[in-house]
Amino acid sequence: MSRLTGQVAVVTGGGNGLGEAIALRLAEEGAAVAVLDIDPRGQTVVERLEAAGHRALFVQTDVTDEAQVRGAMEATVGRFGRLHVLVNNAGIEGANQPTDQLPLSEWERVMAVNTTAVFLCTKHAVPHLKRSGGGSVVNISSIYGIVGGGDIPPYHAAKGAVRTMTKNDALTYAADRIRFNSVHPGFIFTSLVNRYVHDAGWDPKAAKTALDALHPLGGTGTPDDIAWGVVYLASDQARWVTGAELVIDGGYTAR
Ligand SMILES: NC(=O)c1ccc[n+]([C@@H]2O[C@H](COP(=O)([O-])OP(=O)(O)OC[C@H]3O[C@@H](n4cnc5c(N)ncnc54)[C@H](O)[C@@H]3O)[C@@H](O)[C@H]2O)c1
């Protein structure tokens, strides 16, 4: 398929997990993809994309740093000419401590990566999206942006903020033909979830069984389950979709 031929996409946190799958699927659909990640592993992802014949660029970026974010957007447009799609995917789980025991510094660390960085990347992508005549911003929130899980408090706050930031930006930039949608994944075993399980002191096998049981469709998901949703929202097939929340969670929040 080639739903994104001629398009240019930025994927934050594209060096691992969901972002890596999103970068691959966007590229397969014809997009040139800039991977922004603090982890140099993003370069490996880009080399894999290029080896498969896709156009790709790695910009090592801390998405909480405004100057780096501005520079990364400029580097993307400098290389590929335009920008049409931004996927705000970079995220961290943060400490699993109840609110009354949580250090302020940990709250601020999670909010910086999971919420402030969405603001910064959006801020510095919008002028380029406007110059392209419009585009699509996909914000990766979480089921924890919709319901409580009884754990990781700042993560819930950050992902809930992203949900409503998305709707507000959808209204603000509709006249510019820039669509904003959020995606709400259920549990998928990536580095993030493995850390979450480890930090909780959970036996990995028991954790997999317990987390699988929370998803009525028969278990936790895969990165591609999310990537296909992002491809849809990025493409013109979603031309009339903005301010929406696409829940991809195997039924976790259906109860
Ligand atoms: N895995 C899940 O079950 C799940 C569920 C719901 C939502 N999500 C969300 O999906 C997104 C991707 O998560 P994942 O599971 O693939 O995690 P992951 O840890 O596998 O990948 C996250 C990526 O973000 C990058 N990153 C972290 N901090 C960064 C920073 N300051 N600047 C630039 N890059 C940074 C990491 O280096 C990594 O490559 C996150 O926003 C996460 O909250 C994940």
PDB file of C-alpha atoms and ligand atoms in Angstrom:
ATOM      1  CA  MET A   1       0.000   0.000   0.000  1.00  0.00           C
ATOM      2  CA  SER A   2       1.119   3.580  -0.410  1.00  0.00           C
ATOM      3  CA  ARG A   3      -1.208   5.686   1.656  1.00  0.00           C
ATOM      4  CA  LEU A   4       1.554   8.183   2.532  1.00  0.00           C
ATOM      5  CA  THR A   5       3.480   8.569  -0.706  1.00  0.00           C
ATOM      6  CA  GLY A   6       5.231  11.943  -0.818  1.00  0.00           C
ATOM      7  CA  GLN A   7       4.572  12.635   2.853  1.00  0.00           C
ATOM      8  CA  VAL A   8       7.184  13.442   5.484  1.00  0.00           C
ATOM      9  CA  ALA A   9       6.711  12.218   9.055  1.00  0.00           C
ATOM     10  CA  VAL A  10       8.451  12.818  12.370  1.00  0.00           C
ATOM     11  CA  VAL A  11       8.208  10.037  14.964  1.00  0.00           C
ATOM     12  CA  THR A  12       9.458  10.856  18.446  1.00  0.00           C
ATOM     13  CA  GLY A  13      10.761   7.924  20.448  1.00  0.00           C
ATOM     14  CA  GLY A  14      11.105   6.063  17.159  1.00  0.00           C
ATOM     15  CA  GLY A  15      14.193   4.207  18.327  1.00  0.00           C
ATOM     16  CA  ASN A  16      12.332   1.472  20.178  1.00  0.00           C
ATOM     17  CA  GLY A  17       9.011  -0.206  20.950  1.00  0.00           C
ATOM     18  CA  LEU A  18       5.852   1.306  19.495  1.00  0.00           C
ATOM     19  CA  GLY A  19       7.730   4.184  17.850  1.00  0.00           C
ATOM     20  CA  GLU A  20       9.969   1.803  15.923  1.00  0.00           C
ATOM     21  CA  ALA A  21       6.932  -0.073  14.558  1.00  0.00           C
ATOM     22  CA  ILE A  22       5.199   3.223  13.738  1.00  0.00           C
ATOM     23  CA  ALA A  23       8.285   4.484  11.864  1.00  0.00           C
ATOM     24  CA  LEU A  24       8.479   1.245   9.863  1.00  0.00           C
ATOM     25  CA  ARG A  25       4.797   1.170   8.895  1.00  0.00           C
ATOM     26  CA  LEU A  26       4.745   4.869   7.951  1.00  0.00           C
ATOM     27  CA  ALA A  27       7.819   4.295   5.768  1.00  0.00           C
ATOM     28  CA  GLU A  28       6.276   1.216   4.132  1.00  0.00           C
ATOM     29  CA  GLU A  29       3.291   3.386   3.210  1.00  0.00           C
ATOM     30  CA  GLY A  30       5.634   5.744   1.368  1.00  0.00           C
ATOM     31  CA  ALA A  31       6.516   8.408   3.944  1.00  0.00           C
ATOM     32  CA  ALA A  32      10.008   9.745   4.501  1.00  0.00           C
ATOM     33  CA  VAL A  33      10.505   9.306   8.241  1.00  0.00           C
ATOM     34  CA  ALA A  34      12.586  11.286  10.717  1.00  0.00           C
ATOM     35  CA  VAL A  35      13.213   9.355  13.918  1.00  0.00           C
ATOM     36  CA  LEU A  36      13.770  11.614  16.921  1.00  0.00           C
ATOM     37  CA  ASP A  37      15.082   9.794  19.961  1.00  0.00           C
ATOM     38  CA  ILE A  38      17.383  10.475  22.881  1.00  0.00           C
ATOM     39  CA  ASP A  39      18.712   6.930  22.456  1.00  0.00           C
ATOM     40  CA  PRO A  40      21.307   6.435  19.662  1.00  0.00           C
ATOM     41  CA  ARG A  41      19.466   3.193  18.882  1.00  0.00           C
ATOM     42  CA  GLY A  42      17.334   5.407  16.617  1.00  0.00           C
ATOM     43  CA  GLN A  43      20.230   5.332  14.153  1.00  0.00           C
ATOM     44  CA  THR A  44      19.900   1.534  13.897  1.00  0.00           C
ATOM     45  CA  VAL A  45      16.206   1.871  13.132  1.00  0.00           C
ATOM     46  CA  VAL A  46      16.971   4.412  10.405  1.00  0.00           C
ATOM     47  CA  GLU A  47      19.657   2.173   8.890  1.00  0.00           C
ATOM     48  CA  ARG A  48      17.132  -0.658   8.772  1.00  0.00           C
ATOM     49  CA  LEU A  49      14.596   1.592   7.026  1.00  0.00           C
ATOM     50  CA  GLU A  50      17.183   2.772   4.510  1.00  0.00           C
ATOM     51  CA  ALA A  51      18.315  -0.795   3.827  1.00  0.00           C
ATOM     52  CA  ALA A  52      14.686  -1.585   2.964  1.00  0.00           C
ATOM     53  CA  GLY A  53      14.708   1.273   0.432  1.00  0.00           C
ATOM     54  CA  HIS A  54      12.895   3.874   2.507  1.00  0.00           C
ATOM     55  CA  ARG A  55      13.907   7.487   3.087  1.00  0.00           C
ATOM     56  CA  ALA A  56      14.797   8.052   6.737  1.00  0.00           C
ATOM     57  CA  LEU A  57      16.750  10.348   9.032  1.00  0.00           C
ATOM     58  CA  PHE A  58      17.859  10.035  12.640  1.00  0.00           C
ATOM     59  CA  VAL A  59      18.117  13.165  14.754  1.00  0.00           C
ATOM     60  CA  GLN A  60      19.294  12.431  18.264  1.00  0.00           C
ATOM     61  CA  THR A  61      16.957  14.605  20.284  1.00  0.00           C
ATOM     62  CA  ASP A  62      15.883  15.043  23.867  1.00  0.00           C
ATOM     63  CA  VAL A  63      12.280  16.011  23.243  1.00  0.00           C
ATOM     64  CA  THR A  64      12.119  17.899  26.553  1.00  0.00           C
ATOM     65  CA  ASP A  65      14.707  20.405  25.265  1.00  0.00           C
ATOM     66  CA  GLU A  66      13.107  23.171  23.199  1.00  0.00           C
ATOM     67  CA  ALA A  67      16.242  24.111  21.254  1.00  0.00           C
ATOM     68  CA  GLN A  68      16.840  20.477  20.301  1.00  0.00           C
ATOM     69  CA  VAL A  69      13.211  20.035  19.247  1.00  0.00           C
ATOM     70  CA  ARG A  70      13.277  23.168  17.071  1.00  0.00           C
ATOM     71  CA  GLY A  71      16.549  22.001  15.514  1.00  0.00           C
ATOM     72  CA  ALA A  72      15.188  18.510  14.835  1.00  0.00           C
ATOM     73  CA  MET A  73      12.136  19.874  13.009  1.00  0.00           C
ATOM     74  CA  GLU A  74      14.390  22.157  10.961  1.00  0.00           C
ATOM     75  CA  ALA A  75      16.749  19.260  10.179  1.00  0.00           C
ATOM     76  CA  THR A  76      13.786  17.173   8.987  1.00  0.00           C
ATOM     77  CA  VAL A  77      12.479  19.897   6.697  1.00  0.00           C
ATOM     78  CA  GLY A  78      16.035  20.675   5.572  1.00  0.00           C
ATOM     79  CA  ARG A  79      16.484  17.066   4.490  1.00  0.00           C
ATOM     80  CA  PHE A  80      13.039  16.193   3.099  1.00  0.00           C
ATOM     81  CA  GLY A  81      11.670  19.632   2.131  1.00  0.00           C
ATOM     82  CA  ARG A  82       8.397  19.560   4.050  1.00  0.00           C
ATOM     83  CA  LEU A  83       6.579  18.121   7.064  1.00  0.00           C
ATOM     84  CA  HIS A  84       3.112  16.539   6.979  1.00  0.00           C
ATOM     85  CA  VAL A  85       2.881  14.158   9.953  1.00  0.00           C
ATOM     86  CA  LEU A  86       4.019  14.383  13.580  1.00  0.00           C
ATOM     87  CA  VAL A  87       3.717  11.375  15.874  1.00  0.00           C
ATOM     88  CA  ASN A  88       4.300  12.350  19.503  1.00  0.00           C
ATOM     89  CA  ASN A  89       5.217   8.926  20.821  1.00  0.00           C
ATOM     90  CA  ALA A  90       8.243   9.310  23.145  1.00  0.00           C
ATOM     91  CA  GLY A  91       7.292   8.443  26.700  1.00  0.00           C
ATOM     92  CA  ILE A  92       8.381   7.010  30.017  1.00  0.00           C
ATOM     93  CA  GLU A  93       6.442   5.181  32.713  1.00  0.00           C
ATOM     94  CA  GLY A  94       8.024   6.878  35.767  1.00  0.00           C
ATOM     95  CA  ALA A  95       8.133   5.713  39.346  1.00  0.00           C
ATOM     96  CA  ASN A  96       5.429   3.401  40.593  1.00  0.00           C
ATOM     97  CA  GLN A  97       4.821   5.122  43.923  1.00  0.00           C
ATOM     98  CA  PRO A  98       1.524   6.333  45.373  1.00  0.00           C
ATOM     99  CA  THR A  99       0.912  10.069  45.269  1.00  0.00           C
ATOM    100  CA  ASP A 100       1.684  10.653  48.962  1.00  0.00           C
ATOM    101  CA  GLN A 101       5.148   9.106  48.554  1.00  0.00           C
ATOM    102  CA  LEU A 102       6.076  10.493  45.147  1.00  0.00           C
ATOM    103  CA  PRO A 103       8.981  12.993  44.968  1.00  0.00           C
ATOM    104  CA  LEU A 104       8.146  16.214  43.126  1.00  0.00           C
ATOM    105  CA  SER A 105      11.210  15.660  40.929  1.00  0.00           C
ATOM    106  CA  GLU A 106       9.770  12.376  39.661  1.00  0.00           C
ATOM    107  CA  TRP A 107       6.410  14.009  38.910  1.00  0.00           C
ATOM    108  CA  GLU A 108       8.210  16.722  36.941  1.00  0.00           C
ATOM    109  CA  ARG A 109      10.397  14.221  35.062  1.00  0.00           C
ATOM    110  CA  VAL A 110       7.386  12.279  33.789  1.00  0.00           C
ATOM    111  CA  MET A 111       5.398  15.388  32.920  1.00  0.00           C
ATOM    112  CA  ALA A 112       8.399  16.754  31.000  1.00  0.00           C
ATOM    113  CA  VAL A 113       8.707  13.747  28.689  1.00  0.00           C
ATOM    114  CA  ASN A 114       5.054  12.711  28.409  1.00  0.00           C
ATOM    115  CA  THR A 115       3.313  16.094  28.273  1.00  0.00           C
ATOM    116  CA  THR A 116       5.682  19.081  27.922  1.00  0.00           C
ATOM    117  CA  ALA A 117       7.490  17.375  25.045  1.00  0.00           C
ATOM    118  CA  VAL A 118       4.173  16.931  23.214  1.00  0.00           C
ATOM    119  CA  PHE A 119       3.666  20.683  23.582  1.00  0.00           C
ATOM    120  CA  LEU A 120       7.219  21.459  22.392  1.00  0.00           C
ATOM    121  CA  CYS A 121       7.125  19.149  19.384  1.00  0.00           C
ATOM    122  CA  THR A 122       3.684  20.405  18.389  1.00  0.00           C
ATOM    123  CA  LYS A 123       4.774  24.022  18.829  1.00  0.00           C
ATOM    124  CA  HIS A 124       7.754  23.610  16.519  1.00  0.00           C
ATOM    125  CA  ALA A 125       6.024  21.339  13.997  1.00  0.00           C
ATOM    126  CA  VAL A 126       2.953  23.536  13.432  1.00  0.00           C
ATOM    127  CA  PRO A 127       4.704  26.261  11.372  1.00  0.00           C
ATOM    128  CA  HIS A 128       6.083  23.557   9.055  1.00  0.00           C
ATOM    129  CA  LEU A 129       2.702  21.776   8.861  1.00  0.00           C
ATOM    130  CA  LYS A 130       1.050  25.080   7.959  1.00  0.00           C
ATOM    131  CA  ARG A 131       3.582  25.618   5.174  1.00  0.00           C
ATOM    132  CA  SER A 132       2.620  22.172   3.827  1.00  0.00           C
ATOM    133  CA  GLY A 133      -1.020  23.269   3.689  1.00  0.00           C
ATOM    134  CA  GLY A 134      -2.023  21.037   6.594  1.00  0.00           C
ATOM    135  CA  GLY A 135      -1.164  17.692   8.096  1.00  0.00           C
ATOM    136  CA  SER A 136      -1.785  15.207  10.868  1.00  0.00           C
ATOM    137  CA  VAL A 137      -0.569  15.110  14.464  1.00  0.00           C
ATOM    138  CA  VAL A 138      -0.989  11.825  16.304  1.00  0.00           C
ATOM    139  CA  ASN A 139      -0.425  11.920  20.052  1.00  0.00           C
ATOM    140  CA  ILE A 140       0.247   8.608  21.752  1.00  0.00           C
ATOM    141  CA  SER A 141      -1.651   8.782  25.040  1.00  0.00           C
ATOM    142  CA  SER A 142      -2.669   5.571  26.836  1.00  0.00           C
ATOM    143  CA  ILE A 143      -5.580   3.702  28.381  1.00  0.00           C
ATOM    144  CA  TYR A 144      -4.162   5.429  31.487  1.00  0.00           C
ATOM    145  CA  GLY A 145      -5.201   8.732  29.897  1.00  0.00           C
ATOM    146  CA  ILE A 146      -8.804   7.550  30.128  1.00  0.00           C
ATOM    147  CA  VAL A 147      -9.109   5.319  33.200  1.00  0.00           C
ATOM    148  CA  GLY A 148      -7.145   4.752  36.392  1.00  0.00           C
ATOM    149  CA  GLY A 149      -4.970   1.716  36.963  1.00  0.00           C
ATOM    150  CA  GLY A 150      -4.190   2.439  40.611  1.00  0.00           C
ATOM    151  CA  ASP A 151      -0.471   2.945  39.928  1.00  0.00           C
ATOM    152  CA  ILE A 152       2.119   5.341  38.323  1.00  0.00           C
ATOM    153  CA  PRO A 153       0.281   8.627  39.191  1.00  0.00           C
ATOM    154  CA  PRO A 154       2.247  11.124  37.082  1.00  0.00           C
ATOM    155  CA  TYR A 155       1.893   8.872  34.049  1.00  0.00           C
ATOM    156  CA  HIS A 156      -1.911   9.071  34.370  1.00  0.00           C
ATOM    157  CA  ALA A 157      -1.795  12.854  34.767  1.00  0.00           C
ATOM    158  CA  ALA A 158       0.497  13.261  31.775  1.00  0.00           C
ATOM    159  CA  LYS A 159      -1.501  10.993  29.480  1.00  0.00           C
ATOM    160  CA  GLY A 160      -4.799  12.568  30.529  1.00  0.00           C
ATOM    161  CA  ALA A 161      -3.366  15.978  29.703  1.00  0.00           C
ATOM    162  CA  VAL A 162      -2.310  14.757  26.266  1.00  0.00           C
ATOM    163  CA  ARG A 163      -5.866  13.560  25.611  1.00  0.00           C
ATOM    164  CA  THR A 164      -7.406  17.011  26.114  1.00  0.00           C
ATOM    165  CA  MET A 165      -4.453  18.932  24.609  1.00  0.00           C
ATOM    166  CA  THR A 166      -5.197  16.921  21.467  1.00  0.00           C
ATOM    167  CA  LYS A 167      -8.843  17.964  21.372  1.00  0.00           C
ATOM    168  CA  ASN A 168      -8.020  21.622  21.989  1.00  0.00           C
ATOM    169  CA  ASP A 169      -5.365  21.719  19.272  1.00  0.00           C
ATOM    170  CA  ALA A 170      -7.819  19.954  16.936  1.00  0.00           C
ATOM    171  CA  LEU A 171     -10.125  22.971  17.293  1.00  0.00           C
ATOM    172  CA  THR A 172      -7.360  25.579  17.143  1.00  0.00           C
ATOM    173  CA  TYR A 173      -5.791  24.285  13.953  1.00  0.00           C
ATOM    174  CA  ALA A 174      -8.810  22.892  12.071  1.00  0.00           C
ATOM    175  CA  ALA A 175      -8.875  26.002   9.878  1.00  0.00           C
ATOM    176  CA  ASP A 176      -5.252  25.254   8.937  1.00  0.00           C
ATOM    177  CA  ARG A 177      -6.264  21.709   7.935  1.00  0.00           C
ATOM    178  CA  ILE A 178      -4.038  20.221  10.642  1.00  0.00           C
ATOM    179  CA  ARG A 179      -5.791  17.257  12.268  1.00  0.00           C
ATOM    180  CA  PHE A 180      -5.000  16.206  15.842  1.00  0.00           C
ATOM    181  CA  ASN A 181      -5.944  12.797  17.251  1.00  0.00           C
ATOM    182  CA  SER A 182      -4.867  10.734  20.231  1.00  0.00           C
ATOM    183  CA  VAL A 183      -4.201   7.001  20.371  1.00  0.00           C
ATOM    184  CA  HIS A 184      -4.772   5.050  23.576  1.00  0.00           C
ATOM    185  CA  PRO A 185      -2.897   1.743  23.643  1.00  0.00           C
ATOM    186  CA  GLY A 186      -3.503  -1.034  26.128  1.00  0.00           C
ATOM    187  CA  PHE A 187      -0.537  -2.996  27.510  1.00  0.00           C
ATOM    188  CA  ILE A 188       2.142  -4.053  25.032  1.00  0.00           C
ATOM    189  CA  PHE A 189       5.356  -5.705  26.205  1.00  0.00           C
ATOM    190  CA  THR A 190       8.029  -3.159  25.268  1.00  0.00           C
ATOM    191  CA  SER A 191      11.051  -1.891  27.251  1.00  0.00           C
ATOM    192  CA  LEU A 192       8.661   0.475  29.029  1.00  0.00           C
ATOM    193  CA  VAL A 193       6.332  -2.276  30.254  1.00  0.00           C
ATOM    194  CA  ASN A 194       9.247  -4.570  31.103  1.00  0.00           C
ATOM    195  CA  ARG A 195      10.666  -1.813  33.336  1.00  0.00           C
ATOM    196  CA  TYR A 196       7.235  -1.266  34.889  1.00  0.00           C
ATOM    197  CA  VAL A 197       6.972  -4.993  35.688  1.00  0.00           C
ATOM    198  CA  HIS A 198      10.538  -5.133  37.024  1.00  0.00           C
ATOM    199  CA  ASP A 199      10.111  -2.027  39.219  1.00  0.00           C
ATOM    200  CA  ALA A 200       6.924  -3.480  40.699  1.00  0.00           C
ATOM    201  CA  GLY A 201       8.962  -6.521  41.768  1.00  0.00           C
ATOM    202  CA  TRP A 202       6.621  -8.720  39.713  1.00  0.00           C
ATOM    203  CA  ASP A 203       7.650 -12.130  38.437  1.00  0.00           C
ATOM    204  CA  PRO A 204       7.733 -11.599  34.624  1.00  0.00           C
ATOM    205  CA  LYS A 205       5.672 -14.699  33.827  1.00  0.00           C
ATOM    206  CA  ALA A 206       3.054 -13.902  36.449  1.00  0.00           C
ATOM    207  CA  ALA A 207       2.944 -10.315  35.187  1.00  0.00           C
ATOM    208  CA  LYS A 208       2.320 -11.456  31.614  1.00  0.00           C
ATOM    209  CA  THR A 209      -0.520 -13.716  32.752  1.00  0.00           C
ATOM    210  CA  ALA A 210      -2.059 -10.988  34.909  1.00  0.00           C
ATOM    211  CA  LEU A 211      -1.782  -8.275  32.256  1.00  0.00           C
ATOM    212  CA  ASP A 212      -3.062 -10.595  29.517  1.00  0.00           C
ATOM    213  CA  ALA A 213      -6.158 -11.223  31.622  1.00  0.00           C
ATOM    214  CA  LEU A 214      -7.011  -7.504  31.651  1.00  0.00           C
ATOM    215  CA  HIS A 215      -7.511  -7.478  27.863  1.00  0.00           C
ATOM    216  CA  PRO A 216     -10.736  -9.285  26.859  1.00  0.00           C
ATOM    217  CA  LEU A 217      -9.558  -9.972  23.296  1.00  0.00           C
ATOM    218  CA  GLY A 218      -7.095 -12.487  24.635  1.00  0.00           C
ATOM    219  CA  GLY A 219      -3.922 -10.883  25.843  1.00  0.00           C
ATOM    220  CA  THR A 220      -1.633  -7.905  25.546  1.00  0.00           C
ATOM    221  CA  GLY A 221      -1.023  -6.284  22.173  1.00  0.00           C
ATOM    222  CA  THR A 222       1.805  -5.877  19.699  1.00  0.00           C
ATOM    223  CA  PRO A 223       3.507  -2.680  18.474  1.00  0.00           C
ATOM    224  CA  ASP A 224       1.917  -3.184  15.053  1.00  0.00           C
ATOM    225  CA  ASP A 225      -1.563  -3.041  16.586  1.00  0.00           C
ATOM    226  CA  ILE A 226      -0.775   0.590  17.367  1.00  0.00           C
ATOM    227  CA  ALA A 227       1.233   1.333  14.222  1.00  0.00           C
ATOM    228  CA  TRP A 228      -1.703   0.504  11.928  1.00  0.00           C
ATOM    229  CA  GLY A 229      -3.926   2.913  13.841  1.00  0.00           C
ATOM    230  CA  VAL A 230      -1.324   5.644  13.470  1.00  0.00           C
ATOM    231  CA  VAL A 231      -1.006   4.977   9.728  1.00  0.00           C
ATOM    232  CA  TYR A 232      -4.769   5.408   9.384  1.00  0.00           C
ATOM    233  CA  LEU A 233      -4.824   8.676  11.346  1.00  0.00           C
ATOM    234  CA  ALA A 234      -1.833  10.011   9.396  1.00  0.00           C
ATOM    235  CA  SER A 235      -3.390   9.210   6.029  1.00  0.00           C
ATOM    236  CA  ASP A 236      -6.036  10.969   3.952  1.00  0.00           C
ATOM    237  CA  GLN A 237      -8.394   8.105   4.769  1.00  0.00           C
ATOM    238  CA  ALA A 238      -8.821   9.984   8.063  1.00  0.00           C
ATOM    239  CA  ARG A 239      -9.318  13.353   6.339  1.00  0.00           C
ATOM    240  CA  TRP A 240     -12.540  14.014   8.334  1.00  0.00           C
ATOM    241  CA  VAL A 241     -11.179  12.747  11.673  1.00  0.00           C
ATOM    242  CA  THR A 242      -9.915  15.246  14.209  1.00  0.00           C
ATOM    243  CA  GLY A 243     -10.134  15.541  17.992  1.00  0.00           C
ATOM    244  CA  ALA A 244     -10.827  11.810  18.156  1.00  0.00           C
ATOM    245  CA  GLU A 245      -9.411   9.283  20.589  1.00  0.00           C
ATOM    246  CA  LEU A 246      -8.586   5.954  18.995  1.00  0.00           C
ATOM    247  CA  VAL A 247      -8.565   3.306  21.714  1.00  0.00           C
ATOM    248  CA  ILE A 248      -6.535   0.233  20.731  1.00  0.00           C
ATOM    249  CA  ASP A 249      -6.591  -1.900  23.829  1.00  0.00           C
ATOM    250  CA  GLY A 250      -8.041  -5.352  23.225  1.00  0.00           C
ATOM    251  CA  GLY A 251     -11.133  -4.253  25.137  1.00  0.00           C
ATOM    252  CA  TYR A 252      -9.361  -3.151  28.357  1.00  0.00           C
ATOM    253  CA  THR A 253     -11.509   0.002  28.716  1.00  0.00           C
ATOM    254  CA  ALA A 254     -14.723  -1.520  27.357  1.00  0.00           C
ATOM    255  CA  ARG A 255     -15.890  -2.525  30.833  1.00  0.00           C
TER     256      ARG A 255
HETATM  257  N1  LIG B   1       3.873  -0.236  25.856  1.00  0.00           N
HETATM  258  C1  LIG B   1       2.676   0.009  26.339  1.00  0.00           C
HETATM  259  O1  LIG B   1       2.024  -0.876  26.910  1.00  0.00           O
HETATM  260  C2  LIG B   1       2.067   1.371  26.198  1.00  0.00           C
HETATM  261  C3  LIG B   1       0.720   1.522  26.546  1.00  0.00           C
HETATM  262  C4  LIG B   1       0.129   2.766  26.432  1.00  0.00           C
HETATM  263  C5  LIG B   1       0.857   3.830  25.961  1.00  0.00           C
HETATM  264  N2  LIG B   1       2.164   3.666  25.651  1.00  0.00           N
HETATM  265  C6  LIG B   1       2.897   4.831  25.190  1.00  0.00           C
HETATM  266  O2  LIG B   1       3.492   4.553  23.952  1.00  0.00           O
HETATM  267  C7  LIG B   1       4.674   5.333  23.799  1.00  0.00           C
HETATM  268  C8  LIG B   1       5.843   4.438  23.433  1.00  0.00           C
HETATM  269  O3  LIG B   1       6.059   3.561  24.514  1.00  0.00           O
HETATM  270  P1  LIG B   1       6.877   2.194  24.376  1.00  0.00           P
HETATM  271  O4  LIG B   1       6.132   1.202  25.149  1.00  0.00           O
HETATM  272  O5  LIG B   1       7.193   1.944  22.955  1.00  0.00           O
HETATM  273  O6  LIG B   1       8.185   2.584  25.207  1.00  0.00           O
HETATM  274  P2  LIG B   1       9.735   2.282  24.907  1.00  0.00           P
HETATM  275  O7  LIG B   1      10.430   2.531  26.195  1.00  0.00           O
HETATM  276  O8  LIG B   1       9.884   0.969  24.248  1.00  0.00           O
HETATM  277  O9  LIG B   1      10.109   3.405  23.850  1.00  0.00           O
HETATM  278  C9  LIG B   1      10.049   4.765  24.186  1.00  0.00           C
HETATM  279  C10 LIG B   1      11.077   5.520  23.372  1.00  0.00           C
HETATM  280  O10 LIG B   1      11.019   6.894  23.781  1.00  0.00           O
HETATM  281  C11 LIG B   1      12.359   7.359  23.879  1.00  0.00           C
HETATM  282  N3  LIG B   1      12.456   8.492  24.796  1.00  0.00           N
HETATM  283  C12 LIG B   1      12.269   8.491  26.136  1.00  0.00           C
HETATM  284  N4  LIG B   1      12.541   9.709  26.648  1.00  0.00           N
HETATM  285  C13 LIG B   1      12.889  10.502  25.604  1.00  0.00           C
HETATM  286  C14 LIG B   1      13.280  11.860  25.477  1.00  0.00           C
HETATM  287  N5  LIG B   1      13.378  12.677  26.545  1.00  0.00           N
HETATM  288  N6  LIG B   1      13.568  12.334  24.249  1.00  0.00           N
HETATM  289  C15 LIG B   1      13.493  11.539  23.168  1.00  0.00           C
HETATM  290  N7  LIG B   1      13.151  10.239  23.220  1.00  0.00           N
HETATM  291  C16 LIG B   1      12.831   9.732  24.426  1.00  0.00           C
HETATM  292  C17 LIG B   1      13.145   6.159  24.391  1.00  0.00           C
HETATM  293  O11 LIG B   1      14.529   6.297  24.165  1.00  0.00           O
HETATM  294  C18 LIG B   1      12.509   5.022  23.591  1.00  0.00           C
HETATM  295  O12 LIG B   1      13.162   4.810  22.368  1.00  0.00           O
HETATM  296  C19 LIG B   1       4.867   6.076  25.122  1.00  0.00           C
HETATM  297  O13 LIG B   1       4.355   7.381  25.024  1.00  0.00           O
HETATM  298  C20 LIG B   1       4.046   5.255  26.086  1.00  0.00           C
HETATM  299  O14 LIG B   1       3.609   5.991  27.187  1.00  0.00           O
HETATM  300  C21 LIG B   1       2.784   2.461  25.762  1.00  0.00           C
END
